[in-house]
mmCIF file of C-alpha atoms and ligand atoms in Angstrom:
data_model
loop_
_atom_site.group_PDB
_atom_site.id
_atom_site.type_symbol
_atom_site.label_atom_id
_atom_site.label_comp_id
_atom_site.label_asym_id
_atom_site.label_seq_id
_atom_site.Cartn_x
_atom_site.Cartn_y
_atom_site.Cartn_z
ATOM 1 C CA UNK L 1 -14.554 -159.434 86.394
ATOM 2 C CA UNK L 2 -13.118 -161.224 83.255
ATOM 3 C CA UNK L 3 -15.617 -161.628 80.328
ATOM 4 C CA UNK L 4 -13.967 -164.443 79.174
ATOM 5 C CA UNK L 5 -13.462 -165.829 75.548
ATOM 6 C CA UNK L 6 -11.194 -168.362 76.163
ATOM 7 C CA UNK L 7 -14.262 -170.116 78.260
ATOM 8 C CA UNK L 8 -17.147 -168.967 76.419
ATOM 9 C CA UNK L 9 -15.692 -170.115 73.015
ATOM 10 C CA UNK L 10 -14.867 -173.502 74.424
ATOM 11 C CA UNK L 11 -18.333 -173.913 75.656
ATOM 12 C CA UNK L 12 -20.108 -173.008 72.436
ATOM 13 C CA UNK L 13 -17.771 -174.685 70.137
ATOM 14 C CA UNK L 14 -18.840 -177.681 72.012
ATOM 15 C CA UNK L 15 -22.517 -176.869 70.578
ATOM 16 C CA UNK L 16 -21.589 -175.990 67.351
ATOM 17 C CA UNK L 17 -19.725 -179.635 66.898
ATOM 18 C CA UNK L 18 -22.766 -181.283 67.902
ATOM 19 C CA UNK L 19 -25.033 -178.977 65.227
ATOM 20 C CA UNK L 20 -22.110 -180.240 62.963
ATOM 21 C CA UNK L 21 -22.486 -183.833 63.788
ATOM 22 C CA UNK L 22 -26.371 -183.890 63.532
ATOM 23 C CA UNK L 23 -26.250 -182.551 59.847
ATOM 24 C CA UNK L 24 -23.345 -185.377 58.714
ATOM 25 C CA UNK L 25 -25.525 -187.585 60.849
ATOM 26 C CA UNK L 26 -28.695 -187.003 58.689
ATOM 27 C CA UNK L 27 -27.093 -185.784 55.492
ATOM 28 C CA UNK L 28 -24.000 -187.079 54.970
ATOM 29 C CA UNK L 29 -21.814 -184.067 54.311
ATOM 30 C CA UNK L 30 -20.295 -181.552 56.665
ATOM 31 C CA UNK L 31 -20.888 -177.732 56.744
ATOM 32 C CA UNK L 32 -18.475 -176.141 54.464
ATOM 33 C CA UNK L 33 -17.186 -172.604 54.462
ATOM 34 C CA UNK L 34 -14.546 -171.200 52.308
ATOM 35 C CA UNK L 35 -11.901 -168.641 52.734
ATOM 36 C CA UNK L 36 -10.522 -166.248 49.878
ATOM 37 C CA UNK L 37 -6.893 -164.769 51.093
ATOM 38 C CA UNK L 38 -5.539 -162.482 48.723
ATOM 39 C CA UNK L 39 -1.605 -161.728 49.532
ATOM 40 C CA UNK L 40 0.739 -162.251 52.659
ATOM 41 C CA UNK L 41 -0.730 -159.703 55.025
ATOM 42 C CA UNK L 42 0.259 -161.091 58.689
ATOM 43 C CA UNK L 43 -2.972 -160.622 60.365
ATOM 44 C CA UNK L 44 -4.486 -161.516 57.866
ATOM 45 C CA UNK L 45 -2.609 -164.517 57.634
ATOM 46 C CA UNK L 46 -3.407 -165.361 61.217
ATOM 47 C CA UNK L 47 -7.081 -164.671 60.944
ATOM 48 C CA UNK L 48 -7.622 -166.920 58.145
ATOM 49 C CA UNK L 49 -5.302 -169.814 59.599
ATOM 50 C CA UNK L 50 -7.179 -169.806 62.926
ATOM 51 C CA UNK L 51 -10.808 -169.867 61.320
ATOM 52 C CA UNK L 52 -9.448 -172.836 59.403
ATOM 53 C CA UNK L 53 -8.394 -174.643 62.482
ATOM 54 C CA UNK L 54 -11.474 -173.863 64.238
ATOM 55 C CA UNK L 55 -13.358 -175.163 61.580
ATOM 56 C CA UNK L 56 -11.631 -178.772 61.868
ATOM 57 C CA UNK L 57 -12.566 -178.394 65.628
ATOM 58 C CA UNK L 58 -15.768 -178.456 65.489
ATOM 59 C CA UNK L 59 -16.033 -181.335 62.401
ATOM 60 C CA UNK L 60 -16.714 -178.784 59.517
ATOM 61 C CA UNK L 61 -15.124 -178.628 56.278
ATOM 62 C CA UNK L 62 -13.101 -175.988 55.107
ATOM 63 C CA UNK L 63 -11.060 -174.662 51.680
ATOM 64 C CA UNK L 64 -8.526 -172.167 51.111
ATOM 65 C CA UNK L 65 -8.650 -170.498 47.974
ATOM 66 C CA UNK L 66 -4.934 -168.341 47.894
ATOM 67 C CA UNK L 67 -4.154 -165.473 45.455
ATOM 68 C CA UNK L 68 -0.932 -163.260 45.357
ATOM 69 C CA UNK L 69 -1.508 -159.441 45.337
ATOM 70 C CA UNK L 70 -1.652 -158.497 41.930
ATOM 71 C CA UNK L 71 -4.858 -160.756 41.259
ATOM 72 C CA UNK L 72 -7.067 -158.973 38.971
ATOM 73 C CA UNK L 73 -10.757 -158.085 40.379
ATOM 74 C CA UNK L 74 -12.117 -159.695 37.615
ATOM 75 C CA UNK L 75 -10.513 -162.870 38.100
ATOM 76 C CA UNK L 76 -11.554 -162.344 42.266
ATOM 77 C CA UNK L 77 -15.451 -161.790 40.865
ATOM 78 C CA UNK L 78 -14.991 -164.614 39.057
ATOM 79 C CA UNK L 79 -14.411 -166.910 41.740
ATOM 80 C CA UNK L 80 -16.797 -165.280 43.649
ATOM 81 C CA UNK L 81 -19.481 -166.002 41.041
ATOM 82 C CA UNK L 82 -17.992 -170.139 40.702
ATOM 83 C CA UNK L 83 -18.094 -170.501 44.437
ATOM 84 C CA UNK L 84 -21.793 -169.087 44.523
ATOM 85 C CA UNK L 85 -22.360 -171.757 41.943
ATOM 86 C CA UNK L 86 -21.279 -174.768 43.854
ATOM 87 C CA UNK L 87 -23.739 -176.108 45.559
ATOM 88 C CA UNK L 88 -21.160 -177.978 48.384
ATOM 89 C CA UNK L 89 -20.426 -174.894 49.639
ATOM 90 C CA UNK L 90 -22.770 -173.439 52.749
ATOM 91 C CA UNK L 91 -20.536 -169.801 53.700
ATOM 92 C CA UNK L 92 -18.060 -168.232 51.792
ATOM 93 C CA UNK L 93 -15.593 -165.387 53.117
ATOM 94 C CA UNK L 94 -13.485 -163.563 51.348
ATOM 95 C CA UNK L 95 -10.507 -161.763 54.300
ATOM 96 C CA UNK L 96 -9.964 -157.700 54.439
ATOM 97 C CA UNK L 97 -8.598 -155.244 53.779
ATOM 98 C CA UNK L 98 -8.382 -156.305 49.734
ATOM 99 C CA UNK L 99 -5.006 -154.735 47.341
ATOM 100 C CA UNK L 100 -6.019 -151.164 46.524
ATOM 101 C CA UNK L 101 -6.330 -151.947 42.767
ATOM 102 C CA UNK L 102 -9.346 -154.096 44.076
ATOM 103 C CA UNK L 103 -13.267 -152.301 45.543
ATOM 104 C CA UNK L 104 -13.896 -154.174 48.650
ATOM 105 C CA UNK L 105 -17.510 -152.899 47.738
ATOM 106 C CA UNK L 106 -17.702 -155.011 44.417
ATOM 107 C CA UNK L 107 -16.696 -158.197 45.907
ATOM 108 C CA UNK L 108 -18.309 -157.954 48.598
ATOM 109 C CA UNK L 109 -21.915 -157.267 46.417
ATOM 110 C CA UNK L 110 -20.879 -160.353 44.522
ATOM 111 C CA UNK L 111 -21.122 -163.127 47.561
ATOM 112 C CA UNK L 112 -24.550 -164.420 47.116
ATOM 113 C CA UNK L 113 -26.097 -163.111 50.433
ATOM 114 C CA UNK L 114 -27.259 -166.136 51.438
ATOM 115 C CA UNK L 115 -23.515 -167.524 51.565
ATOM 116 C CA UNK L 116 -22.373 -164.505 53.434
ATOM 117 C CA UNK L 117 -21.887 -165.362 56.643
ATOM 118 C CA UNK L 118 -19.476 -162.743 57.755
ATOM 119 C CA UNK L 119 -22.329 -160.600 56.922
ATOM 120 C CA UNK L 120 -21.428 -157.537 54.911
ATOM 121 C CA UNK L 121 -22.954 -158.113 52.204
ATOM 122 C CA UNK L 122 -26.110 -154.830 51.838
ATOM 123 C CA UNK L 123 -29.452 -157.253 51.931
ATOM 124 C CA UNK L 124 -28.217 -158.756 55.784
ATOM 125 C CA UNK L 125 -26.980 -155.757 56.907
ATOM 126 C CA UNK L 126 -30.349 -153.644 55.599
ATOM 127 C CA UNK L 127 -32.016 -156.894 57.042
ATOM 128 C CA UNK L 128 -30.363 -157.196 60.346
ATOM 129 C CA UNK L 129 -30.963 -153.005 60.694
ATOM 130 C CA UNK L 130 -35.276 -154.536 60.162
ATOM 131 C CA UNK L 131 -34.456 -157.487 62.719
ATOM 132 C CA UNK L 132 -35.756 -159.979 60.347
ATOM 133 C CA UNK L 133 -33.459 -162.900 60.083
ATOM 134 C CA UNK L 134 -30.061 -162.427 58.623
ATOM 135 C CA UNK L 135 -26.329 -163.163 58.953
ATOM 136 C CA UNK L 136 -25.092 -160.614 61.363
ATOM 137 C CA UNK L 137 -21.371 -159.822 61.288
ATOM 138 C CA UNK L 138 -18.989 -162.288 62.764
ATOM 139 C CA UNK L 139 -17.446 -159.909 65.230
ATOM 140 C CA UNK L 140 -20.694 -157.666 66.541
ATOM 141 C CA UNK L 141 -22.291 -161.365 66.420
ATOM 142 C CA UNK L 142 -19.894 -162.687 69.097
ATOM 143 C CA UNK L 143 -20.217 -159.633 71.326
ATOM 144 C CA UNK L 144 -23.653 -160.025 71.686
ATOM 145 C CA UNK L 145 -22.614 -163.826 72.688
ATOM 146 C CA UNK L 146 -20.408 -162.850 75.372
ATOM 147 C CA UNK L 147 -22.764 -160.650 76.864
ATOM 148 C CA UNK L 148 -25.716 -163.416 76.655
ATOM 149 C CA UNK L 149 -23.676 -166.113 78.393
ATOM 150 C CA UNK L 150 -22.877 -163.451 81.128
ATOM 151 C CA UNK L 151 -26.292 -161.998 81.604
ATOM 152 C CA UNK L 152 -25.114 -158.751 81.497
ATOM 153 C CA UNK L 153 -27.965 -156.426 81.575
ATOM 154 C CA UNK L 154 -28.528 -153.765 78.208
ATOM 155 C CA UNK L 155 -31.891 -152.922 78.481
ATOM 156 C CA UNK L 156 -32.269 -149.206 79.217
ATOM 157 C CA UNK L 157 -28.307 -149.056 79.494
ATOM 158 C CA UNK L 158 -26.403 -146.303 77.693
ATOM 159 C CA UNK L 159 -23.850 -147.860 75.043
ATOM 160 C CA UNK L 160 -21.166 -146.069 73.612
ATOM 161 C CA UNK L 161 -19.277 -147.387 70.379
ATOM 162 C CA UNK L 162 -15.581 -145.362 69.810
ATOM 163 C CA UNK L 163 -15.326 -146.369 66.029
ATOM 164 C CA UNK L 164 -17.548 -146.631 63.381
ATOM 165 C CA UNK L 165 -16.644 -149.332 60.968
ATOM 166 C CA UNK L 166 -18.390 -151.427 58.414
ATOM 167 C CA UNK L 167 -16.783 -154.754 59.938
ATOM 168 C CA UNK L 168 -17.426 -153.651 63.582
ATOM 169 C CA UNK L 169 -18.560 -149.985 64.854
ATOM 170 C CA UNK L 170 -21.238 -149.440 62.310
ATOM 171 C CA UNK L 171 -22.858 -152.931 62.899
ATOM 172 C CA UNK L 172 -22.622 -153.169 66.672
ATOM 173 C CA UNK L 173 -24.271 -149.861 67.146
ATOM 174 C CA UNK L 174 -27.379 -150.930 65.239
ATOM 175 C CA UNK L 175 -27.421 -154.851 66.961
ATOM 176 C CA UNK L 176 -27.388 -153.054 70.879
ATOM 177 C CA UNK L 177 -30.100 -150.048 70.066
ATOM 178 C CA UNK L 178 -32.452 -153.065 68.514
ATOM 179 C CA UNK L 179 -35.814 -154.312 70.473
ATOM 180 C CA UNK L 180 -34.039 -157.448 71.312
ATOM 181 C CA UNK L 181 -31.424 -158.644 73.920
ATOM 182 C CA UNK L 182 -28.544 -158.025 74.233
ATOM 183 C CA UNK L 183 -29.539 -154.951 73.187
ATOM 184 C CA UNK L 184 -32.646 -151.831 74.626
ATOM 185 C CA UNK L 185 -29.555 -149.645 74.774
ATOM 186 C CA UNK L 186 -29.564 -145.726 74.288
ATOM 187 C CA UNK L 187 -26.508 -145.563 71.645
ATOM 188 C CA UNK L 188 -23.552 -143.321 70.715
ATOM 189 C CA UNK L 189 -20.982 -143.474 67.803
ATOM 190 C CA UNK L 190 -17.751 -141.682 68.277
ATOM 191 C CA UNK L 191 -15.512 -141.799 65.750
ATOM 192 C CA UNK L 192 -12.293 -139.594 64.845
ATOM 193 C CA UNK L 193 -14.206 -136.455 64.785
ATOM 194 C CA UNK L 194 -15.895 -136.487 67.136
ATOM 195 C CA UNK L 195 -14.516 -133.684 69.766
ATOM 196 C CA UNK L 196 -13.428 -134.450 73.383
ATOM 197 C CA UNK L 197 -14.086 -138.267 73.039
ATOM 198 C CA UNK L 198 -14.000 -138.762 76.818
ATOM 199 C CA UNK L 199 -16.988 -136.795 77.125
ATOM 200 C CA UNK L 200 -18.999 -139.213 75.684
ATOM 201 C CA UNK L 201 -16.807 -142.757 77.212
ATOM 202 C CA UNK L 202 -17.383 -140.976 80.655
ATOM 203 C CA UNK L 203 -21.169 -141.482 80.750
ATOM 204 C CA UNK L 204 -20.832 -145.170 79.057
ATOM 205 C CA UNK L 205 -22.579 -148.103 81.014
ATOM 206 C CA UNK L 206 -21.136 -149.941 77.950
ATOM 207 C CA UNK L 207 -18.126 -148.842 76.625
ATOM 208 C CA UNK L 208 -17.461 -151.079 73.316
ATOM 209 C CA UNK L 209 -14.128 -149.794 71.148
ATOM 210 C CA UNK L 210 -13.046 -150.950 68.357
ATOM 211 C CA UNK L 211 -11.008 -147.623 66.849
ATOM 212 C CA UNK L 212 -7.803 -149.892 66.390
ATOM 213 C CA UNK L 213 -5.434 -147.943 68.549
ATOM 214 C CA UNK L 214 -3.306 -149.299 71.313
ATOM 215 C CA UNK L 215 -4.364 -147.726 75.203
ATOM 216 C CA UNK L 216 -6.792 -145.381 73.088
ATOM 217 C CA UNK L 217 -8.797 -145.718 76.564
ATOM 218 C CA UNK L 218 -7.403 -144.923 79.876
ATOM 219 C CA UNK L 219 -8.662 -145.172 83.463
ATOM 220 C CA UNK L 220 -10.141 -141.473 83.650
ATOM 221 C CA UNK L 221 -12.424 -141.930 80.385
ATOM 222 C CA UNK L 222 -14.460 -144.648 82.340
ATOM 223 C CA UNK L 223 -16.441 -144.303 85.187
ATOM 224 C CA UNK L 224 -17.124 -147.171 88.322
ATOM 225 C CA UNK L 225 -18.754 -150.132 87.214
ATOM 226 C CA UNK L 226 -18.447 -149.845 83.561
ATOM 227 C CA UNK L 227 -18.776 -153.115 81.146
ATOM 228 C CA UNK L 228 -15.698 -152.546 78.676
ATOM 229 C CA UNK L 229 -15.539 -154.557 75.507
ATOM 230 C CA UNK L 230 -12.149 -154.299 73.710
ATOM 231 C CA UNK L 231 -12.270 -155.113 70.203
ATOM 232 C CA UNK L 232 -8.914 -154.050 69.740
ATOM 233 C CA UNK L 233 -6.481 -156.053 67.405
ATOM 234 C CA UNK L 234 -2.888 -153.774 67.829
ATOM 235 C CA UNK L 235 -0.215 -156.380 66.598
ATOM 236 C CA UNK L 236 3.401 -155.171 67.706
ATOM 237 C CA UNK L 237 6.516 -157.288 66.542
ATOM 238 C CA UNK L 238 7.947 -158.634 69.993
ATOM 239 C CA UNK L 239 11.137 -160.740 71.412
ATOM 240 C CA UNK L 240 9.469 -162.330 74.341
ATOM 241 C CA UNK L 241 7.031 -164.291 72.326
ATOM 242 C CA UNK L 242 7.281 -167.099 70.319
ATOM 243 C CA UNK L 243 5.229 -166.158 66.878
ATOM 244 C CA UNK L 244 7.277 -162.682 67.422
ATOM 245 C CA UNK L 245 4.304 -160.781 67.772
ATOM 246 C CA UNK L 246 2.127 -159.754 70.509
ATOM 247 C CA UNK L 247 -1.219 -158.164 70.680
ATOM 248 C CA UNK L 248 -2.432 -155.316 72.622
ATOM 249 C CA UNK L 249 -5.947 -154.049 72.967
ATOM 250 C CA UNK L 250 -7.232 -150.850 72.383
ATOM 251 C CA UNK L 251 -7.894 -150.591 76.101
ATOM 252 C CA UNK L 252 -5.666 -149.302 79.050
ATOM 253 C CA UNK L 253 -6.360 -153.356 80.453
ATOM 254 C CA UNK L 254 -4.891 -153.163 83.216
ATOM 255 C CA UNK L 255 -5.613 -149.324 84.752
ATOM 256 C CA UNK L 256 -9.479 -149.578 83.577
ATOM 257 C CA UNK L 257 -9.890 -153.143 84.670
ATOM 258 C CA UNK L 258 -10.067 -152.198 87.785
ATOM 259 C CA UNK L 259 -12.752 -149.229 87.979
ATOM 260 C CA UNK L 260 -15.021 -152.231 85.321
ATOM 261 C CA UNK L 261 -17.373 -154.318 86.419
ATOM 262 C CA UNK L 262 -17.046 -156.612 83.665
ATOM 263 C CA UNK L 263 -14.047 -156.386 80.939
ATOM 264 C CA UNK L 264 -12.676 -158.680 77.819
ATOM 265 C CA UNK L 265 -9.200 -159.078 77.631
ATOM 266 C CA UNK L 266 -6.858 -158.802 74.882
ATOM 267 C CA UNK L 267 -5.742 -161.619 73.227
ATOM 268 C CA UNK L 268 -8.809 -163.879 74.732
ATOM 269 C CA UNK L 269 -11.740 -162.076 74.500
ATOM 270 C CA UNK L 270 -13.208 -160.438 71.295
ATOM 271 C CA UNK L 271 -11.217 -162.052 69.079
ATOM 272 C CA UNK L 272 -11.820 -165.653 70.118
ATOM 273 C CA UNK L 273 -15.645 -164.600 69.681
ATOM 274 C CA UNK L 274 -15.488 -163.059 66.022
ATOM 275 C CA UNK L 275 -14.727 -167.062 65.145
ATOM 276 C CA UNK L 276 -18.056 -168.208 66.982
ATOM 277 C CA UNK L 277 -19.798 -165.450 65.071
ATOM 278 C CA UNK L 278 -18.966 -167.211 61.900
ATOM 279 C CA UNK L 279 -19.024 -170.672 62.900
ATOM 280 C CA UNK L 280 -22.925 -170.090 63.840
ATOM 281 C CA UNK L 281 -23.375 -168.430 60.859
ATOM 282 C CA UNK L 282 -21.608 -171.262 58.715
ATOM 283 C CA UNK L 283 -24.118 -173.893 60.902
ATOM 284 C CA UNK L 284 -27.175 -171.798 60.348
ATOM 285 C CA UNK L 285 -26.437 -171.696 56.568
ATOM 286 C CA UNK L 286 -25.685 -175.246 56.465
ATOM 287 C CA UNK L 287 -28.892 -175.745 58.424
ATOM 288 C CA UNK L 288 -31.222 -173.002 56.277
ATOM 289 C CA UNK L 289 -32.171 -171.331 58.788
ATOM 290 C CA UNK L 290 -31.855 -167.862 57.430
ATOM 291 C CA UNK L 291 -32.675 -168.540 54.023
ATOM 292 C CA UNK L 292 -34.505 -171.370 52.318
HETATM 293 N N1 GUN P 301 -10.924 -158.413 58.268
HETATM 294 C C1 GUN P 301 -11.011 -158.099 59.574
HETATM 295 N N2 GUN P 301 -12.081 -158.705 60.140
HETATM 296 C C2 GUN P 301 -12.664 -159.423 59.173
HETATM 297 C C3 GUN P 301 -13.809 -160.277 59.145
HETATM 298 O O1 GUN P 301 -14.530 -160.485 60.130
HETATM 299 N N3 GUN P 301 -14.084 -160.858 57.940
HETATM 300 C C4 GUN P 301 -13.343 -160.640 56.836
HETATM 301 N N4 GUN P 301 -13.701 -161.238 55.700
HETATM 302 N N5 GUN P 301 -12.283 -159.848 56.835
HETATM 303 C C5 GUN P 301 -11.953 -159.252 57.998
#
């Protein structure tokens, strides 16, 4: 069955507007986050325009702060550093991958942690490894979502994570072996060396990827009743639709779907949770309710 995004995002935007009109209710002002894009990357692009629009959905405010490639990091840090400053502001983001002349590290050490609320920043992620209250990463965040609003069961369950990003693999490996649910899961990480990959996928109750390669996972790498999570993002350029691109998963869809018990799709599943992962954390700054 379909672990659906398209539904599930609907449903909690719906709360997150009314956490959004109880603070303009009592306050006066609106959660704000703000998004640093540096360049014309397309995804990128996309990314940052639909977190924007969600943002006006659910009645918070939002600011786009634009710079062309050859931005200097020290004019990036500086920003950084004014928009810690400003007090109006509750969550600030600042969209990957960076120009190489830039360390991703660097800015990302810069955010004032308790304005990060995509999460990367070293005292949530050493915090969320404790379990003591933090921002946890927009996209591992919205997985664990998904997998609340459909009960699905982790406890005891053996996970396996292909990839082992900072953004995604890393993070969701740490979030489903924690003494919380989701999570009670027996882990693995595979990543590009590991050897014989399916190996590992075969034995997967869970099977989240996020390795960023188009049908990385076919049928025979899964076994019956596996719960697949795709975090896939593939964008190919394509005729047929009309933004002339399409987006593929990094799942076989539809030659595993059937052997899954549960399985996201691709485009409406992950990706339509990554921008509930940061709209909670945007509320929950706005609200203090990480930090004071
Ligand atoms: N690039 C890909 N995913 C993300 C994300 O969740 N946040 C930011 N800032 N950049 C990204």
């Amino acid at each position: 069955m379909l672990l659906d995004g398209k539904y599930v995002s609907e449903k909690l935007k719906g709360e997150i507007a009314g956490g959004a009109a109880k603070i303009l209710a009592e306050t006066g002002r609106k959660p704000h986050l703000v998004a640093v894009l540096v360049g014309h990357d397309g995804g990128s692009e996309t990314y940052v325009a639909s977190k924007i629009k969600n943002c006006e959905q659910v009645g918070f405010k939002s600011s786009l702060v634009r710079y062309e490639n050859d931005v200097t990091e020290d004019e990036l840090l500086q920003k950084v550093a004014e928009l810690n400053a400003d007090a109006d502001i509750d969550g600030i983001i600042v969209q990957l991958p960076l120009p190489k002349h830039i360390d991703p590290e660097k800015v990302t050490e810069k955010i004032d942690y308790r304005k990060d609320v995509d999460g990367f920043h070293p005292v949530n992620l050493g915090r969320m490894q404790r379990n003591l209250p933090s921002f946890i990463p927009a996209t591992p965040f919205g997985i664990t979502l998904m997998l609340k609003e459909y009960n699905i069961e982790t406890s005891g369950k053996h996970c396996v994570v292909v990839g082992r990003s900072n953004i995604v693999g890393s993070p969701i490996s740490i979030l489903m072996a924690r003494n919380t649910y989701p999570g009670n899961c027996t882990v693995t990480i595979c990543h590009s060396r590991t050897p014989d990959i399916k190996n590992f996928t075969l034995q997967a109750d869970i099977l989240i990827v996020a390795i960023g390669k188009k049908n990385f996972i076919t049928a025979d790498m899964v076994k019956e009743g596996v719960v697949v999570v795709d975090v896939g993002m593939n964008r190919e350029t394509s005729t047929v639709t009309k933004s002339g691109f399409k987006l593929y998963g990094d799942v076989d869809f539809e030659n595993v779907a059937p052997k899954a018990s549960w399985i996201t799709p691709v485009p409406g599943g992950v990706g339509l949770m990554t921008i509930i992962g940061l709209l909670r954390n945007t509320l929950a700054s706005a609200n203090k309710e990480v930090y004071k």
